[in-house]
CSV table of C-alpha atoms in Angstrom, one decimal:
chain,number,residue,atom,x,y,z
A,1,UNK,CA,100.0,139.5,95.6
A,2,UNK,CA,96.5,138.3,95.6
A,3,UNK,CA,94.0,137.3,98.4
A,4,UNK,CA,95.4,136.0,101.8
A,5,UNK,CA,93.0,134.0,103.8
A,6,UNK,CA,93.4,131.4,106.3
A,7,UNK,CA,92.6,127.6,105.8
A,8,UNK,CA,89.8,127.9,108.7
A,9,UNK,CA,87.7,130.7,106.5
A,10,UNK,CA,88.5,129.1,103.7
A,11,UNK,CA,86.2,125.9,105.2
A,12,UNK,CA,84.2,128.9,106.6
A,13,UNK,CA,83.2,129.6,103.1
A,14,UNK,CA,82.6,126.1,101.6
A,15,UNK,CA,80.3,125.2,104.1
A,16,UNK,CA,78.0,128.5,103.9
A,17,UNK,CA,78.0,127.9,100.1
A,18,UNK,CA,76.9,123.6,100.5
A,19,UNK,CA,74.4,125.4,103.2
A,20,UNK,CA,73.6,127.5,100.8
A,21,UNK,CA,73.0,125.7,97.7
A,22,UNK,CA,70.7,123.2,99.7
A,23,UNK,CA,68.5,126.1,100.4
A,24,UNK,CA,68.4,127.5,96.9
A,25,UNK,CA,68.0,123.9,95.5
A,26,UNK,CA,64.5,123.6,98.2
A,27,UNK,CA,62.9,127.3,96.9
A,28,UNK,CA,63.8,125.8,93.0
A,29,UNK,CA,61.7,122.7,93.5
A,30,UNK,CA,59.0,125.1,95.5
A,31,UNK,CA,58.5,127.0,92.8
A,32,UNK,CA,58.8,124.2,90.1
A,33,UNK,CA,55.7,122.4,91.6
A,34,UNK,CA,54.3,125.7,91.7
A,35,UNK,CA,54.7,126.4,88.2
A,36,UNK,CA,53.5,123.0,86.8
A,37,UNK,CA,50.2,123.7,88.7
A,38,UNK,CA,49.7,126.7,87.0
A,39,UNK,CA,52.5,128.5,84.7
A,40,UNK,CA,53.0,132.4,84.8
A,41,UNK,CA,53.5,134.2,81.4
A,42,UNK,CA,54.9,137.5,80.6
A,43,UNK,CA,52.8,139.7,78.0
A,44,UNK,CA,55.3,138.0,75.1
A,45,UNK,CA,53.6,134.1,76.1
A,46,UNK,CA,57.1,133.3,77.3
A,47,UNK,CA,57.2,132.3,81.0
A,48,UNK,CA,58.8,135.1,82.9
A,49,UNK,CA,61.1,132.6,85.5
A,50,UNK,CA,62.4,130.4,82.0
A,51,UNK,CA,63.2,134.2,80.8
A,52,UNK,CA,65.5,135.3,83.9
A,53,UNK,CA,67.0,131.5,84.4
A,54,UNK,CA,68.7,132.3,80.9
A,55,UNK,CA,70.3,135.0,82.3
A,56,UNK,CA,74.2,134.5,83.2
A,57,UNK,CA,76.4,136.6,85.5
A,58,UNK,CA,79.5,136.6,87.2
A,59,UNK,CA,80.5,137.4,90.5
A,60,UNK,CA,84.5,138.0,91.4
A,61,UNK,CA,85.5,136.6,94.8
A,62,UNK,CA,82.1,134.7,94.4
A,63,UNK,CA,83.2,132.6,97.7
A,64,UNK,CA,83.9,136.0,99.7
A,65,UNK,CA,81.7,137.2,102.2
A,66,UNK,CA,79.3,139.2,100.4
A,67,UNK,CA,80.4,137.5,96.7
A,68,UNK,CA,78.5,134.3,98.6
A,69,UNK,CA,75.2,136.5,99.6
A,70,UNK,CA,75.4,137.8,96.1
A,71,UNK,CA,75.4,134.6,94.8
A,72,UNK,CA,72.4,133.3,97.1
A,73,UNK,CA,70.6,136.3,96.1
A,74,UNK,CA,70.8,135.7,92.4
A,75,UNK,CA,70.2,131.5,92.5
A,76,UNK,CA,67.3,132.6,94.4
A,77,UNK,CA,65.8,134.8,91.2
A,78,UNK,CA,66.5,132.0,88.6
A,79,UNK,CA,70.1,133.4,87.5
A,80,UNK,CA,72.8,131.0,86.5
A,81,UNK,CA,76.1,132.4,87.9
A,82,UNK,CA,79.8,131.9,87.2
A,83,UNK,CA,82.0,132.3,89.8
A,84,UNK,CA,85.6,134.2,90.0
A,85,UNK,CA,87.8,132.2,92.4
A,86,UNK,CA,91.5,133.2,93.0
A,87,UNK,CA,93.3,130.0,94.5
A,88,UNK,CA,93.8,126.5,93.5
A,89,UNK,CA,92.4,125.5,97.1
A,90,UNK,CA,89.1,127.3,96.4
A,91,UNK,CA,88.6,125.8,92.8
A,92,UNK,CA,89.3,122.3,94.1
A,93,UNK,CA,87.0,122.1,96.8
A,94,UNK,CA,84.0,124.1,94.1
A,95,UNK,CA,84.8,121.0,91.7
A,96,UNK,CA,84.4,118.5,94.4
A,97,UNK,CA,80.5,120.4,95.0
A,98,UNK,CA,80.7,120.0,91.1
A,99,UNK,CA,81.3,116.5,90.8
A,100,UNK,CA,79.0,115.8,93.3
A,101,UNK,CA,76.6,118.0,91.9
A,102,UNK,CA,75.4,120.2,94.7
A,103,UNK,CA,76.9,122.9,92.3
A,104,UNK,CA,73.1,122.4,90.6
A,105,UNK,CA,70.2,123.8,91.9
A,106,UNK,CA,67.1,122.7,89.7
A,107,UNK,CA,66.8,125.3,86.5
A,108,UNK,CA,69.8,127.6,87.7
A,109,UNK,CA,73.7,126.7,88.5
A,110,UNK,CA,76.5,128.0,89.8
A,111,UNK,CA,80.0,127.8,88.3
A,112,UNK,CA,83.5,128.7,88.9
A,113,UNK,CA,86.5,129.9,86.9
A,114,UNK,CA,89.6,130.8,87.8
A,115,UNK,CA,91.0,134.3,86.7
A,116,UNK,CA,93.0,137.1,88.0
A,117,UNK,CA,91.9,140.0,88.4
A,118,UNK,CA,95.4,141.6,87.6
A,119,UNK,CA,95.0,140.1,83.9
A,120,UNK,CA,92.8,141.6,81.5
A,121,UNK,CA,93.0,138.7,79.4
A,122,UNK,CA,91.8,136.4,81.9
A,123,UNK,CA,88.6,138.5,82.8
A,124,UNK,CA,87.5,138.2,79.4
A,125,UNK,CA,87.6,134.6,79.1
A,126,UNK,CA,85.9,134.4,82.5
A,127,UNK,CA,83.3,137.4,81.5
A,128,UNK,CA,82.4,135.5,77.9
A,129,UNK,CA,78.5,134.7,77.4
A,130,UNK,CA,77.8,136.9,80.9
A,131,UNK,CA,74.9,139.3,80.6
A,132,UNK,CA,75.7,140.9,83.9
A,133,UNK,CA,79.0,141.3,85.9
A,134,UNK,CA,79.3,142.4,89.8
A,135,UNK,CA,82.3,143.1,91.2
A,136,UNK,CA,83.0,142.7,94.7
A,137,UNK,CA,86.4,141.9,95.3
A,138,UNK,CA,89.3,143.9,97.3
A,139,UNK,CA,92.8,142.7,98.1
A,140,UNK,CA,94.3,142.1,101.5
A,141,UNK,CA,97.8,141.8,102.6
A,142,UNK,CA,99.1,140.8,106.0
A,143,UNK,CA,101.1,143.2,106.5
A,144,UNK,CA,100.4,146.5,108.4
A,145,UNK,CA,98.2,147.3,111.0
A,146,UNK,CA,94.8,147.0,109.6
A,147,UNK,CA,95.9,144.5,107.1
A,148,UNK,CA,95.4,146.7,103.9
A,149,UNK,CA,98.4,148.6,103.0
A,150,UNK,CA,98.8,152.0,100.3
A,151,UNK,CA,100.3,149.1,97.9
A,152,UNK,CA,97.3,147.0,98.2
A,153,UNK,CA,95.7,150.3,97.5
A,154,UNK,CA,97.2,151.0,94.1
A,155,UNK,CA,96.8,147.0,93.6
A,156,UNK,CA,92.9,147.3,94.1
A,157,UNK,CA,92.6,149.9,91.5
A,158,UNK,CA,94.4,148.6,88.9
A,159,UNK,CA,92.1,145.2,89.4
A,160,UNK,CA,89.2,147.1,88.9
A,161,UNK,CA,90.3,149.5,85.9
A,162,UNK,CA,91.2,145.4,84.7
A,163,UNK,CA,87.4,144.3,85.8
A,164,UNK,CA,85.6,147.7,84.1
A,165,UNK,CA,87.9,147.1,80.8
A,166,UNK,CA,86.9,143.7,80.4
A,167,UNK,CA,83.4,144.1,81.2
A,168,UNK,CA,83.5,147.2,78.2
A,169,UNK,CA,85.2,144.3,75.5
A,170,UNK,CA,83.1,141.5,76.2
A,171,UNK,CA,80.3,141.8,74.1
A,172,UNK,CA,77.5,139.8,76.0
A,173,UNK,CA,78.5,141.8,78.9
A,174,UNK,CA,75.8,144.5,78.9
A,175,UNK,CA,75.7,145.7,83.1
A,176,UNK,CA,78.2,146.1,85.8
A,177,UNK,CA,77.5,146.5,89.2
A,178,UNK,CA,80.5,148.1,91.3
A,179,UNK,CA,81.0,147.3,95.1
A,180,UNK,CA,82.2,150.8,96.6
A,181,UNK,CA,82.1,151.9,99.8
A,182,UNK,CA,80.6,154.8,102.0
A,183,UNK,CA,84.4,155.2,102.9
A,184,UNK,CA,84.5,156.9,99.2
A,185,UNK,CA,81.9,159.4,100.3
A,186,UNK,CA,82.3,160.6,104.2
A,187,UNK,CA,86.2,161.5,104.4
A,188,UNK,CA,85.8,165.2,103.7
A,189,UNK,CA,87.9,168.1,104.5
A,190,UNK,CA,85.7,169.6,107.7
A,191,UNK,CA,87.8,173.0,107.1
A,192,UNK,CA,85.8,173.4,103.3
A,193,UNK,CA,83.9,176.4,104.4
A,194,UNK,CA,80.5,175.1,102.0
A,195,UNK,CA,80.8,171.7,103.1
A,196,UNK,CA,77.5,169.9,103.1
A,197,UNK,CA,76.1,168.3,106.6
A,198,UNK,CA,74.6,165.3,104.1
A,199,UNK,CA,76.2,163.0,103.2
A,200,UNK,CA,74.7,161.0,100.0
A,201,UNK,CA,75.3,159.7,96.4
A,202,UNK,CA,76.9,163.3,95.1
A,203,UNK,CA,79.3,163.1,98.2
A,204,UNK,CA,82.9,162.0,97.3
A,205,UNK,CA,86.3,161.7,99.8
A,206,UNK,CA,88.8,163.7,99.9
A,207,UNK,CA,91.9,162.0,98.1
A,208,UNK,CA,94.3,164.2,100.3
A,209,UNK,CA,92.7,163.4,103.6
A,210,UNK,CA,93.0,160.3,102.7
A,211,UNK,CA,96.5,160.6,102.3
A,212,UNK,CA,97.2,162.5,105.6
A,213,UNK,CA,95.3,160.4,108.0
A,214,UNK,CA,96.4,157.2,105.8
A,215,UNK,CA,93.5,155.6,105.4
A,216,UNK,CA,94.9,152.9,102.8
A,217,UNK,CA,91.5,150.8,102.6
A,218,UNK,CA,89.4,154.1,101.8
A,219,UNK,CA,91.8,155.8,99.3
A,220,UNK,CA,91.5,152.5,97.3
A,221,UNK,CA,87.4,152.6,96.9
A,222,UNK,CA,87.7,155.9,95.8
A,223,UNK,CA,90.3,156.1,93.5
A,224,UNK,CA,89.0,152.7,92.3
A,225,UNK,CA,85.5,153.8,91.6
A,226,UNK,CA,86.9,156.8,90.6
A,227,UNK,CA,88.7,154.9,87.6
A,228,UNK,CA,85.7,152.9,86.9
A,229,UNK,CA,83.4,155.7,86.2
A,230,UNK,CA,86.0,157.3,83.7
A,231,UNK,CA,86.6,153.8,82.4
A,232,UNK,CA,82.6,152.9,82.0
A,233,UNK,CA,82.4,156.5,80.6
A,234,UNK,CA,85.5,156.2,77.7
A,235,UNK,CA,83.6,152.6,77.0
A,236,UNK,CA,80.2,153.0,77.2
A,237,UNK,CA,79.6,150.7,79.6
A,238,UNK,CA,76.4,150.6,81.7
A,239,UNK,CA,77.7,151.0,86.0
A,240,UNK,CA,76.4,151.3,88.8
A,241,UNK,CA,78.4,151.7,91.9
A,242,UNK,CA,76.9,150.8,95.5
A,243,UNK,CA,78.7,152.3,98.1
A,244,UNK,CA,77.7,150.3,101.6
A,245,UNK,CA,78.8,150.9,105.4
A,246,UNK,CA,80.4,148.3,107.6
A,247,UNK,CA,79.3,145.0,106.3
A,248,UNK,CA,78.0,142.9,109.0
A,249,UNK,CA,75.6,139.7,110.0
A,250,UNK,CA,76.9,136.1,111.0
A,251,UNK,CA,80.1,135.7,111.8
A,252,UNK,CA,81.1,139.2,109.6
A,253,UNK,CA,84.4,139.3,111.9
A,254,UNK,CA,85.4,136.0,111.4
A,255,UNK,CA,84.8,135.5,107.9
A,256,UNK,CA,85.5,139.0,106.7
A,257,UNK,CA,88.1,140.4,109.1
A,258,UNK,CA,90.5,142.6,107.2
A,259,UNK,CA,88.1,144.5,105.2
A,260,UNK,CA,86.1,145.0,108.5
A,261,UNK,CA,89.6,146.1,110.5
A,262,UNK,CA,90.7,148.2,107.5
A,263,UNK,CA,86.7,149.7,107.6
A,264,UNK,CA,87.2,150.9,111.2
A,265,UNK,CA,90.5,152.6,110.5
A,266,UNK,CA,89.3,156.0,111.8
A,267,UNK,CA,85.9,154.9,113.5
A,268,UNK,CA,86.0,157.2,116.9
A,269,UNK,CA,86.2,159.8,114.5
A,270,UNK,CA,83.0,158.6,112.4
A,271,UNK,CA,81.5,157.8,115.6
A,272,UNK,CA,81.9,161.0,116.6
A,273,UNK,CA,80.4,163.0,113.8
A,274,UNK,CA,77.6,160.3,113.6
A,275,UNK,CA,79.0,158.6,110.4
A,276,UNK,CA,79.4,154.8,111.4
A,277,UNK,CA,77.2,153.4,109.3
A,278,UNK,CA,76.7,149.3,109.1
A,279,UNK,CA,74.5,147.3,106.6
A,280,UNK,CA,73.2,143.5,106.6
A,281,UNK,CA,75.3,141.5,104.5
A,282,UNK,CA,72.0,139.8,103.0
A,283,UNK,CA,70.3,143.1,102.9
A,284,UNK,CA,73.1,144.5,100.4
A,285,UNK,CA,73.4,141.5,98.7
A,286,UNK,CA,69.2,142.1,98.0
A,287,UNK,CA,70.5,145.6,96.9
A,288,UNK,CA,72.7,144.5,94.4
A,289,UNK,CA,70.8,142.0,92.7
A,290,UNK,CA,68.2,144.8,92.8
A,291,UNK,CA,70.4,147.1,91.1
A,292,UNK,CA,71.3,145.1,87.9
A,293,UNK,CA,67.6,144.3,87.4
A,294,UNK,CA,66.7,148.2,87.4
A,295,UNK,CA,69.5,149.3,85.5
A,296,UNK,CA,67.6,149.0,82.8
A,297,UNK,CA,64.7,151.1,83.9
A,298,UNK,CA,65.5,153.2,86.4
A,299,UNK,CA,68.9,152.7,88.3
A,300,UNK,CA,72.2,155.3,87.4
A,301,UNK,CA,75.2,156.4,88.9
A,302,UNK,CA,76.2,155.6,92.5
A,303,UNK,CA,73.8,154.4,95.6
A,304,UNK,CA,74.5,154.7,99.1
A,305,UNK,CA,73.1,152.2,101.4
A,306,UNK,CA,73.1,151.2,105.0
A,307,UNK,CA,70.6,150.1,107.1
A,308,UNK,CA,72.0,151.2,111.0
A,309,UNK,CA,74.1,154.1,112.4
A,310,UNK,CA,76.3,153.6,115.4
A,311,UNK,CA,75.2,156.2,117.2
A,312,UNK,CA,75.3,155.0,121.0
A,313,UNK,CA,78.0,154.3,123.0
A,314,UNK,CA,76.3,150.6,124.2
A,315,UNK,CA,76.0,150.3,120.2
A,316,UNK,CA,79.6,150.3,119.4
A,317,UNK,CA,80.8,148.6,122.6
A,318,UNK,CA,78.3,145.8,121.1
A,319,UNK,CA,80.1,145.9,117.8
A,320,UNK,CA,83.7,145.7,119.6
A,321,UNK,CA,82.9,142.7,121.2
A,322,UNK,CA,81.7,141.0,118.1
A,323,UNK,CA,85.4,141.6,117.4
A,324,UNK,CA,87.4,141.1,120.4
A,325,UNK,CA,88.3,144.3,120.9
A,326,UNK,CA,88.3,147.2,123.5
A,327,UNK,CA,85.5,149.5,123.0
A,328,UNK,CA,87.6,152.5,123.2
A,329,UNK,CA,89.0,151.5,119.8
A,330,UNK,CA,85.3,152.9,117.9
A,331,UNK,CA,83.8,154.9,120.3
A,332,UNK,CA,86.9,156.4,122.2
A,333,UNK,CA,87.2,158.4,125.3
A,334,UNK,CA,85.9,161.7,124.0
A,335,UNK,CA,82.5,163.1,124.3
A,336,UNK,CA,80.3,162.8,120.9
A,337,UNK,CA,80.8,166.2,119.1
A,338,UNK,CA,77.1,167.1,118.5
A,339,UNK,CA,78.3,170.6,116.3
A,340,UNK,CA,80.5,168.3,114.2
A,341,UNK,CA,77.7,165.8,113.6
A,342,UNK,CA,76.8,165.3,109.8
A,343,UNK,CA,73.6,163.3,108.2
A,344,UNK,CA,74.3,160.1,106.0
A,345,UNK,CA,71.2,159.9,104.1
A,346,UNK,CA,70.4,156.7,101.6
A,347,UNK,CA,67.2,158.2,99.8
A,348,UNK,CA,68.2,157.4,96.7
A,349,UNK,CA,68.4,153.6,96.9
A,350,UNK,CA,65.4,154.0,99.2
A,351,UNK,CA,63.1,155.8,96.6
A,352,UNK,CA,64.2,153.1,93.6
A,353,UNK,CA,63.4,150.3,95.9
A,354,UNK,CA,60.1,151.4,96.7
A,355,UNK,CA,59.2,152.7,93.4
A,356,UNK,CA,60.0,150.0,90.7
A,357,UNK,CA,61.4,147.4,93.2
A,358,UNK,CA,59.0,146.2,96.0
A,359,UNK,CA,58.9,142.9,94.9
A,360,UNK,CA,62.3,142.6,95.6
A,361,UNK,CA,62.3,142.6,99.5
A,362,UNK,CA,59.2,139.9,99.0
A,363,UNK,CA,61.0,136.8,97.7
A,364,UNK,CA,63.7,137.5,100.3
């Protein structure tokens, strides 16, 4: 039980993060010259970058795909980080970037624990002094078809009613921002006679469906965010939950394979009702980092966010060869059912962005 990944994505990994933390380390010093030539102060005399780099928060599977462009994301804003690793390989090549110190990146740093995420007890120690948590991990198994089976399902859930519960008993922790999926919103029951043709934040899957069409990797989002929110609600914890499409950019295949074959478990049928949805991995990463700074002000409940449909056939036969597969497996044979066709519609996440968060996009 736990994460199975290869040796070769393992090294994957490591060398984004050195790449990584190089970059991070170049903006610090940027902005430190900056800053010495002429300091910015909030309205309290305090100087607003010394006032976020106090800031601590932990990432789980910090040294996944998106846990690394999290992580980026957050060095890059002044936040120290502590990272949730879940092998004895991981942690051993993070202390030799330790030792080395290229885990340091001028007034910020990154650090790693090691915890499991089936262990409430762990968490806690992990979570201690954290003013923020994000959780972004899922479990994979090799077995099965797409890689994530109905008992990795019931695995993922319990991890996350383990993540929310810790996150509500650690005192420091004050924020916890969920990593969902759009799979927990588009898997309706198309016989409903009111069903909506939107698709957005107030749109939930159908557990049944689900069931039926056995579509392992989305039953566990939902009944995992599902468990979260009645966790965070028991608690009193502050959540938000993002819920993004298909998570692509560099190498997504490579580095993130079995989420992104679990993902496509059903796409000619999303492709067909206009539903395959993708997002930039950096793009959500910006979200998320977004997110826990509005929560705060103006961010509650869930977010859906993408930032491309698939709505061409050349589109998806683009996508399958980024995979090495036949197109046929996301677009299919059949003709695109234009009465069938819903709306996915990110507004919400869209409006806050724009409203309170503009600044965001311009330090990316």
């Amino acid at each position: 039980m736990g994460f199975i990944e290869s040796e070769e994505r393992r090294l994957m990994e490591m060398e984004e993060l050195k790449r990584m933390l190089v970059a991070c380390a170049g903006l610090s010093r940027r902005k430190d010259q900056e800053d010495f030539q002429g300091l910015r102060f909030s309205s309290t005399g305090f100087d607003i970058d010394d006032l976020v780099g106090q800031k601590l928060v932990c990432v789980t599977s910090g040294v996944s795909f998106l846990g690394l462009a999290i992580v980026n994301r957050l060095l890059c804003r002044g936040y120290s980080v502590r990272i949730i690793v879940h092998t004895e390989e991981d942690m051993e090549k993070l202390r030799e970037l330790e030792v080395s110190g290229e885990m340091r990146t001028s007034n910020n740093s990154i650090k790693a624990v090691m915890a499991k995420l089936t262990e409430i007890e762990s968490l806690l120690e992990a979570f201690e002094g954290c003013r923020g948590v994000f959780h972004t991990a899922a479990f994979t198994d090799p077995a099965g078809l797409s890689g994530y089976t109905k008992s990795m399902a019931e695995i993922e859930v319990k991890a996350c009613e383990n993540v929310i519960m810790a996150c509500s008993r650690t005192t420091s922790v004050r924020n916890c921002v969920l990593t969902s999926s759009l799979l927990a919103c588009l898997w309706r029951d198309a016989s409903t006679l009111d069903l909506s043709p939107v698709i957005n934040h107030e749109s939930w899957s159908d557990e049944s469906l689900c069931m039926d069409k056995k579509l392992w990797y989305a039953l566990g989002k939902l009944r995992a965010e599902k468990a979260a929110w009645r966790i965070a609600k028991d608690n009193g914890l502050k959540l938000v939950t993002i819920c993004p499409g298909l998570i692509t950019g560099p190498d997504f295949f490579p580095r993130n394979p079995t989420a992104t074959i679990a993902y496509l478990k059903g796409a000619q049928e999303m492709f067909a009702d206009g539903l395959l949805a993708t997002v930039d991995v950096m793009k959500l990463a910006e979200a998320h980092a977004c997110l826990l700074e509005a929560m705060n002000k103006t961010a509650f409940g869930r977010y859906i966010y993408f930032d491309h449909i698939i709505e061409r056939e050349a589109e998806a036969e683009k996508l399958a060869t980024k995979m090495g597969m036949p197109a046929d497996k996301i677009c299919g044979n059949a003709p695109i059912n234009v009465q069938a066709r819903f709306e996915l519609s990110n507004k919400k996440i869209l409006n806050l962005m724009s409203r309170t968060l503009r600044s965001c996009y311009n330090q990316s």
